[in-house]
Amino acid sequence: MNWNKPFGVALLINLLDHVILLETQNLIPSANNLTCFGYNCEHYVCTWVPGDITIEYVARWRDEQNWNFWHNCRHNTSNACEFYGEIINYRIVAVQPKAYVGTTNSIVEIRLDFDNIIPLPPRNLSIVSTAETLDAEWIDSPGFILNNQLNFILRYRQNDSQYWSSTPEVETHYYEIEGLIPFTLYEVQLRARYHANDGVYGNWTSPVIVKTKEGNPSGLVPVLPKFEYNKNTLRDVLISWMELPLNNRRGILLGYNIQLESVEASQQFQVPANQTSLLIPG
């Protein structure tokens, strides 16, 4: 007989010449993937996956202050138990089918790790823009009131791009993103990690959409060959040029400034942006 077979095992017991047949019942599967972490130092949550979705599973806990006494989880949600208030003692969390509470059947346990904190997204992310920078400021994630408990990282991208750029990790509550394109929409997000939990970040904030301010146009305007019109002793000159490329406008183009230099004097002409030629009379 295979004594390691978990379900439906029949036992024959010879007791005072009476043969008694006992059949064990199938055990309810234990919960899977029991995991505990904190949103901050006073708000922890444990989650699990039920071994049988038709069965109710419950969580209990005990700590070193009263190791023989189990506490029921008072903040139950679907397949989760939450703890509020500062936890200062070694604590064990156990999950098992409700029908087995008080026994050791199908029980799984885990130790609550005080350093396993995954912060909620930081709050009040605000952005102030210049032509080529975004100045970001924010405050800590909920539940953090002491300084230097969190580290932060920002990511950003042009609003029509699928590729993100990331900033270095910082401990401050502000950061200047540099080297951006003027007059361009950017999407910015922020997340945090607890200083003692290396490499484990919380969720990103909701995106903040901001547009950099206009900058000065860049590059040169290609000038086309000029045409001269002779009228007696005078000459009219037609100057024409190609439009400034969109990428070089760095904002809304208002017009062109043309400066004419001669031996006698210099002249300036203002031309609207929708015009690409100018007739200079002789």
Short mmCIF file of C-alpha atoms in Angstrom, two decimals:
data_model
loop_
_atom_site.label_atom_id
_atom_site.label_comp_id
_atom_site.label_asym_id
_atom_site.label_seq_id
_atom_site.Cartn_x
_atom_site.Cartn_y
_atom_site.Cartn_z
CA MET A 1 0.00 0.00 0.00
CA ASN A 2 1.21 3.47 -0.84
CA TRP A 3 1.07 5.34 2.49
CA ASN A 4 2.08 8.58 0.86
CA LYS A 5 -1.05 8.74 -1.24
CA PRO A 6 -2.79 11.95 -0.02
CA PHE A 7 -6.41 11.25 -0.72
CA GLY A 8 -8.88 8.39 -0.19
CA VAL A 9 -6.59 6.19 1.93
CA ALA A 10 -8.35 3.32 3.71
CA LEU A 11 -7.03 2.12 7.06
CA LEU A 12 -7.70 -1.28 8.55
CA ILE A 13 -7.38 -1.37 12.35
CA ASN A 14 -7.50 -4.60 14.28
CA LEU A 15 -8.93 -3.59 17.67
CA LEU A 16 -10.13 -6.32 20.12
CA ASP A 17 -10.83 -8.70 17.28
CA HIS A 18 -13.00 -6.08 15.56
CA VAL A 19 -11.99 -4.85 12.19
CA ILE A 20 -12.92 -1.21 11.75
CA LEU A 21 -12.75 0.47 8.36
CA LEU A 22 -11.88 4.16 8.43
CA GLU A 23 -11.69 6.37 5.36
CA THR A 24 -9.96 9.68 5.43
CA GLN A 25 -11.58 12.61 3.66
CA ASN A 26 -9.91 14.48 0.81
CA LEU A 27 -8.03 17.47 2.22
CA ILE A 28 -8.85 20.92 0.89
CA PRO A 29 -5.85 22.31 -0.99
CA SER A 30 -3.85 24.99 0.79
CA ALA A 31 -3.52 28.55 -0.53
CA ASN A 32 -0.72 29.38 -2.96
CA ASN A 33 1.67 32.31 -3.39
CA LEU A 34 1.24 33.82 0.08
CA THR A 35 3.07 37.16 -0.08
CA CYS A 36 3.27 40.07 2.37
CA PHE A 37 4.56 43.59 1.87
CA GLY A 38 4.00 47.07 3.24
CA TYR A 39 2.76 50.22 1.51
CA ASN A 40 4.49 52.08 4.34
CA CYS A 41 5.68 51.36 7.89
CA GLU A 42 2.10 51.29 9.23
CA HIS A 43 0.16 49.63 6.42
CA TYR A 44 0.93 46.07 5.38
CA VAL A 45 -1.00 43.67 3.16
CA CYS A 46 -0.80 39.90 2.63
CA THR A 47 -2.27 38.32 -0.50
CA TRP A 48 -2.69 34.75 -1.69
CA VAL A 49 -4.19 32.62 -4.43
CA PRO A 50 -6.87 30.15 -3.26
CA GLY A 51 -6.09 26.49 -3.79
CA ASP A 52 -9.78 25.95 -4.52
CA ILE A 53 -11.78 28.95 -5.75
CA THR A 54 -14.98 27.51 -4.27
CA ILE A 55 -13.56 27.49 -0.73
CA GLU A 56 -13.23 30.43 1.67
CA TYR A 57 -9.72 31.01 2.99
CA VAL A 58 -8.99 33.12 6.05
CA ALA A 59 -5.88 34.77 7.47
CA ARG A 60 -4.73 34.92 11.10
CA TRP A 61 -1.62 36.25 12.76
CA ARG A 62 0.42 35.97 15.94
CA ASP A 63 3.52 37.71 17.22
CA GLU A 64 6.21 37.21 19.84
CA GLN A 65 4.35 39.28 22.39
CA ASN A 66 1.78 36.49 22.72
CA TRP A 67 3.00 33.61 20.62
CA ASN A 68 0.26 31.15 21.63
CA PHE A 69 -2.62 33.45 20.73
CA TRP A 70 -3.87 33.78 17.17
CA HIS A 71 -5.58 37.00 16.02
CA ASN A 72 -8.15 37.03 13.27
CA CYS A 73 -7.48 39.42 10.41
CA ARG A 74 -9.88 42.33 10.96
CA HIS A 75 -9.38 43.90 7.52
CA ASN A 76 -10.23 41.17 5.05
CA THR A 77 -10.71 41.70 1.34
CA SER A 78 -10.86 39.14 -1.43
CA ASN A 79 -7.85 36.87 -0.90
CA ALA A 80 -6.06 39.55 1.12
CA CYS A 81 -5.55 40.71 4.70
CA GLU A 82 -4.41 44.21 5.64
CA PHE A 83 -2.72 45.40 8.85
CA TYR A 84 -2.76 48.99 10.08
CA GLY A 85 -0.64 50.59 12.78
CA GLU A 86 3.00 50.27 13.66
CA ILE A 87 4.20 46.68 13.91
CA ILE A 88 7.14 46.33 16.28
CA ASN A 89 7.16 42.59 17.02
CA TYR A 90 8.14 39.50 15.07
CA ARG A 91 4.92 38.44 13.34
CA ILE A 92 3.74 35.30 11.56
CA VAL A 93 0.77 35.33 9.18
CA ALA A 94 -1.08 32.09 8.41
CA VAL A 95 -3.71 31.32 5.76
CA GLN A 96 -5.85 28.20 5.54
CA PRO A 97 -9.35 27.06 4.58
CA LYS A 98 -11.91 28.43 7.01
CA ALA A 99 -13.12 24.91 7.80
CA TYR A 100 -9.66 23.98 9.11
CA VAL A 101 -9.06 26.94 11.43
CA GLY A 102 -7.75 25.62 14.74
CA THR A 103 -5.97 22.69 13.09
CA THR A 104 -2.74 22.36 11.17
CA ASN A 105 -4.45 21.10 8.02
CA SER A 106 -3.64 22.92 4.75
CA ILE A 107 -1.98 25.82 6.56
CA VAL A 108 0.66 28.07 4.99
CA GLU A 109 2.66 30.62 6.97
CA ILE A 110 4.95 33.54 6.25
CA ARG A 111 6.96 35.96 8.34
CA LEU A 112 6.12 39.64 7.96
CA ASP A 113 9.27 41.35 6.69
CA PHE A 114 9.48 44.93 7.99
CA ASP A 115 11.83 45.96 5.18
CA ASN A 116 9.64 44.58 2.40
CA ILE A 117 7.90 47.89 1.74
CA ILE A 118 6.64 48.79 -1.74
CA PRO A 119 5.43 52.41 -1.59
CA LEU A 120 2.30 53.71 -3.18
CA PRO A 121 2.92 56.31 -5.91
CA PRO A 122 4.30 59.65 -4.68
CA ARG A 123 1.83 62.53 -4.50
CA ASN A 124 1.34 65.96 -6.05
CA LEU A 125 3.70 65.62 -8.99
CA SER A 126 3.87 69.07 -10.60
CA ILE A 127 5.87 70.23 -13.63
CA VAL A 128 7.05 73.70 -14.64
CA SER A 129 8.50 74.00 -18.15
CA THR A 130 10.98 76.18 -19.97
CA ALA A 131 11.92 75.82 -23.62
CA GLU A 132 14.36 72.96 -22.97
CA THR A 133 13.74 71.82 -19.37
CA LEU A 134 11.04 70.38 -17.13
CA ASP A 135 11.30 71.17 -13.42
CA ALA A 136 9.50 68.45 -11.43
CA GLU A 137 8.47 68.61 -7.76
CA TRP A 138 6.48 66.18 -5.57
CA ILE A 139 5.86 64.98 -2.02
CA ASP A 140 6.31 61.55 -0.43
CA SER A 141 4.08 58.54 -0.89
CA PRO A 142 1.19 58.20 1.61
CA GLY A 143 2.25 57.15 5.11
CA PHE A 144 5.81 58.52 5.03
CA ILE A 145 6.50 61.45 7.33
CA LEU A 146 10.24 61.08 8.00
CA ASN A 147 12.90 62.38 5.65
CA ASN A 148 15.19 60.17 3.57
CA GLN A 149 13.02 57.05 3.70
CA LEU A 150 12.29 57.02 -0.02
CA ASN A 151 14.28 57.22 -3.24
CA PHE A 152 12.68 58.37 -6.49
CA ILE A 153 13.07 57.98 -10.22
CA LEU A 154 11.34 59.83 -13.07
CA ARG A 155 10.69 58.72 -16.60
CA TYR A 156 9.64 60.88 -19.53
CA ARG A 157 8.97 60.71 -23.26
CA GLN A 158 7.55 62.75 -26.09
CA ASN A 159 3.81 62.34 -26.05
CA ASP A 160 3.75 60.54 -29.42
CA SER A 161 6.68 58.21 -28.65
CA GLN A 162 6.71 54.71 -27.19
CA TYR A 163 10.27 55.02 -25.85
CA TRP A 164 10.96 56.26 -22.32
CA SER A 165 14.01 58.00 -20.90
CA SER A 166 14.77 57.72 -17.18
CA THR A 167 16.49 60.02 -14.72
CA PRO A 168 19.05 58.90 -12.13
CA GLU A 169 17.64 57.88 -8.75
CA VAL A 170 17.35 60.84 -6.35
CA GLU A 171 16.58 61.31 -2.66
CA THR A 172 15.31 64.87 -3.08
CA HIS A 173 11.76 65.93 -3.94
CA TYR A 174 12.64 67.82 -7.10
CA TYR A 175 14.54 67.23 -10.33
CA GLU A 176 15.28 69.19 -13.51
CA ILE A 177 15.02 67.26 -16.78
CA GLU A 178 17.28 68.93 -19.34
CA GLY A 179 18.00 68.79 -23.05
CA LEU A 180 14.41 68.72 -24.28
CA ILE A 181 12.89 69.94 -27.54
CA PRO A 182 11.08 73.30 -27.34
CA PHE A 183 7.36 73.52 -27.96
CA THR A 184 6.88 69.77 -27.56
CA LEU A 185 4.44 67.72 -25.50
CA TYR A 186 6.05 65.45 -22.90
CA GLU A 187 4.62 62.77 -20.62
CA VAL A 188 6.22 62.43 -17.17
CA GLN A 189 5.78 59.79 -14.44
CA LEU A 190 7.35 59.18 -11.02
CA ARG A 191 7.74 56.21 -8.67
CA ALA A 192 9.43 55.50 -5.34
CA ARG A 193 11.22 52.75 -3.46
CA TYR A 194 11.81 52.26 0.25
CA HIS A 195 15.48 52.92 1.05
CA ALA A 196 15.97 49.49 2.70
CA ASN A 197 14.33 47.53 -0.13
CA ASP A 198 16.91 47.63 -2.94
CA GLY A 199 15.62 47.52 -6.48
CA VAL A 200 11.92 47.16 -5.60
CA TYR A 201 9.87 50.12 -6.81
CA GLY A 202 6.20 50.92 -6.37
CA ASN A 203 3.80 51.79 -9.16
CA TRP A 204 4.20 54.83 -11.39
CA THR A 205 2.12 57.91 -10.80
CA SER A 206 -0.54 58.86 -13.32
CA PRO A 207 1.15 60.65 -16.24
CA VAL A 208 1.50 64.42 -16.23
CA ILE A 209 1.33 65.93 -19.73
CA VAL A 210 3.21 69.21 -20.17
CA LYS A 211 4.43 71.25 -23.13
CA THR A 212 7.83 72.89 -23.23
CA LYS A 213 7.80 76.59 -24.03
CA GLU A 214 8.77 78.09 -27.34
CA GLY A 215 12.43 78.59 -28.14
CA ASN A 216 14.31 80.72 -30.64
CA PRO A 217 14.29 79.35 -34.20
CA SER A 218 17.45 77.49 -35.11
CA GLY A 219 19.32 76.79 -38.31
CA LEU A 220 19.66 78.78 -41.52
CA VAL A 221 17.03 79.66 -44.07
CA PRO A 222 18.12 78.48 -47.54
CA VAL A 223 18.09 81.52 -49.86
CA LEU A 224 17.29 80.97 -53.54
CA PRO A 225 19.12 82.78 -56.36
CA LYS A 226 18.08 86.43 -56.60
CA PHE A 227 16.50 88.08 -59.62
CA GLU A 228 17.23 91.63 -60.73
CA TYR A 229 14.90 93.87 -62.72
CA ASN A 230 16.48 96.87 -64.43
CA LYS A 231 14.39 100.03 -64.68
CA ASN A 232 16.41 102.79 -66.34
CA THR A 233 19.21 103.45 -63.87
CA LEU A 234 17.51 101.60 -60.97
CA ARG A 235 17.39 97.91 -60.15
CA ASP A 236 14.67 96.00 -58.32
CA VAL A 237 15.87 92.84 -56.61
CA LEU A 238 13.60 89.86 -55.84
CA ILE A 239 14.83 87.77 -52.94
CA SER A 240 13.17 84.42 -52.21
CA TRP A 241 13.86 81.59 -49.78
CA MET A 242 12.63 78.22 -48.64
CA GLU A 243 10.46 77.87 -45.55
CA LEU A 244 12.23 77.15 -42.28
CA PRO A 245 11.83 73.40 -41.56
CA LEU A 246 9.28 72.56 -38.87
CA ASN A 247 11.90 70.98 -36.61
CA ASN A 248 13.85 74.23 -36.57
CA ARG A 249 10.94 76.51 -35.75
CA ARG A 250 10.86 75.52 -32.05
CA GLY A 251 7.50 77.22 -31.65
CA ILE A 252 5.08 79.30 -33.71
CA LEU A 253 6.98 81.10 -36.46
CA LEU A 254 5.83 84.74 -36.71
CA GLY A 255 7.97 85.91 -39.60
CA TYR A 256 11.40 86.58 -41.07
CA ASN A 257 13.79 89.45 -40.46
CA ILE A 258 15.77 90.47 -43.57
CA GLN A 259 18.72 92.80 -43.30
CA LEU A 260 20.13 94.45 -46.42
CA GLU A 261 23.67 95.80 -46.21
CA SER A 262 25.17 98.29 -48.70
CA VAL A 263 28.06 100.72 -48.79
CA GLU A 264 25.79 103.67 -48.18
CA ALA A 265 23.42 102.25 -45.57
CA SER A 266 21.69 99.20 -44.17
CA GLN A 267 18.00 98.35 -44.27
CA GLN A 268 15.80 95.88 -42.40
CA PHE A 269 12.58 94.32 -43.59
CA GLN A 270 10.01 92.34 -41.58
CA VAL A 271 8.23 89.65 -43.56
CA PRO A 272 5.30 87.53 -42.25
CA ALA A 273 5.80 83.79 -41.84
CA ASN A 274 3.52 82.90 -44.78
CA GLN A 275 5.69 84.89 -47.22
CA THR A 276 8.83 83.47 -48.80
CA SER A 277 9.87 86.31 -51.11
CA LEU A 278 10.54 90.03 -50.96
CA LEU A 279 10.86 92.56 -53.77
CA ILE A 280 13.35 95.25 -52.84
CA PRO A 281 12.90 98.34 -55.00
CA GLY A 282 15.95 99.98 -56.50
#
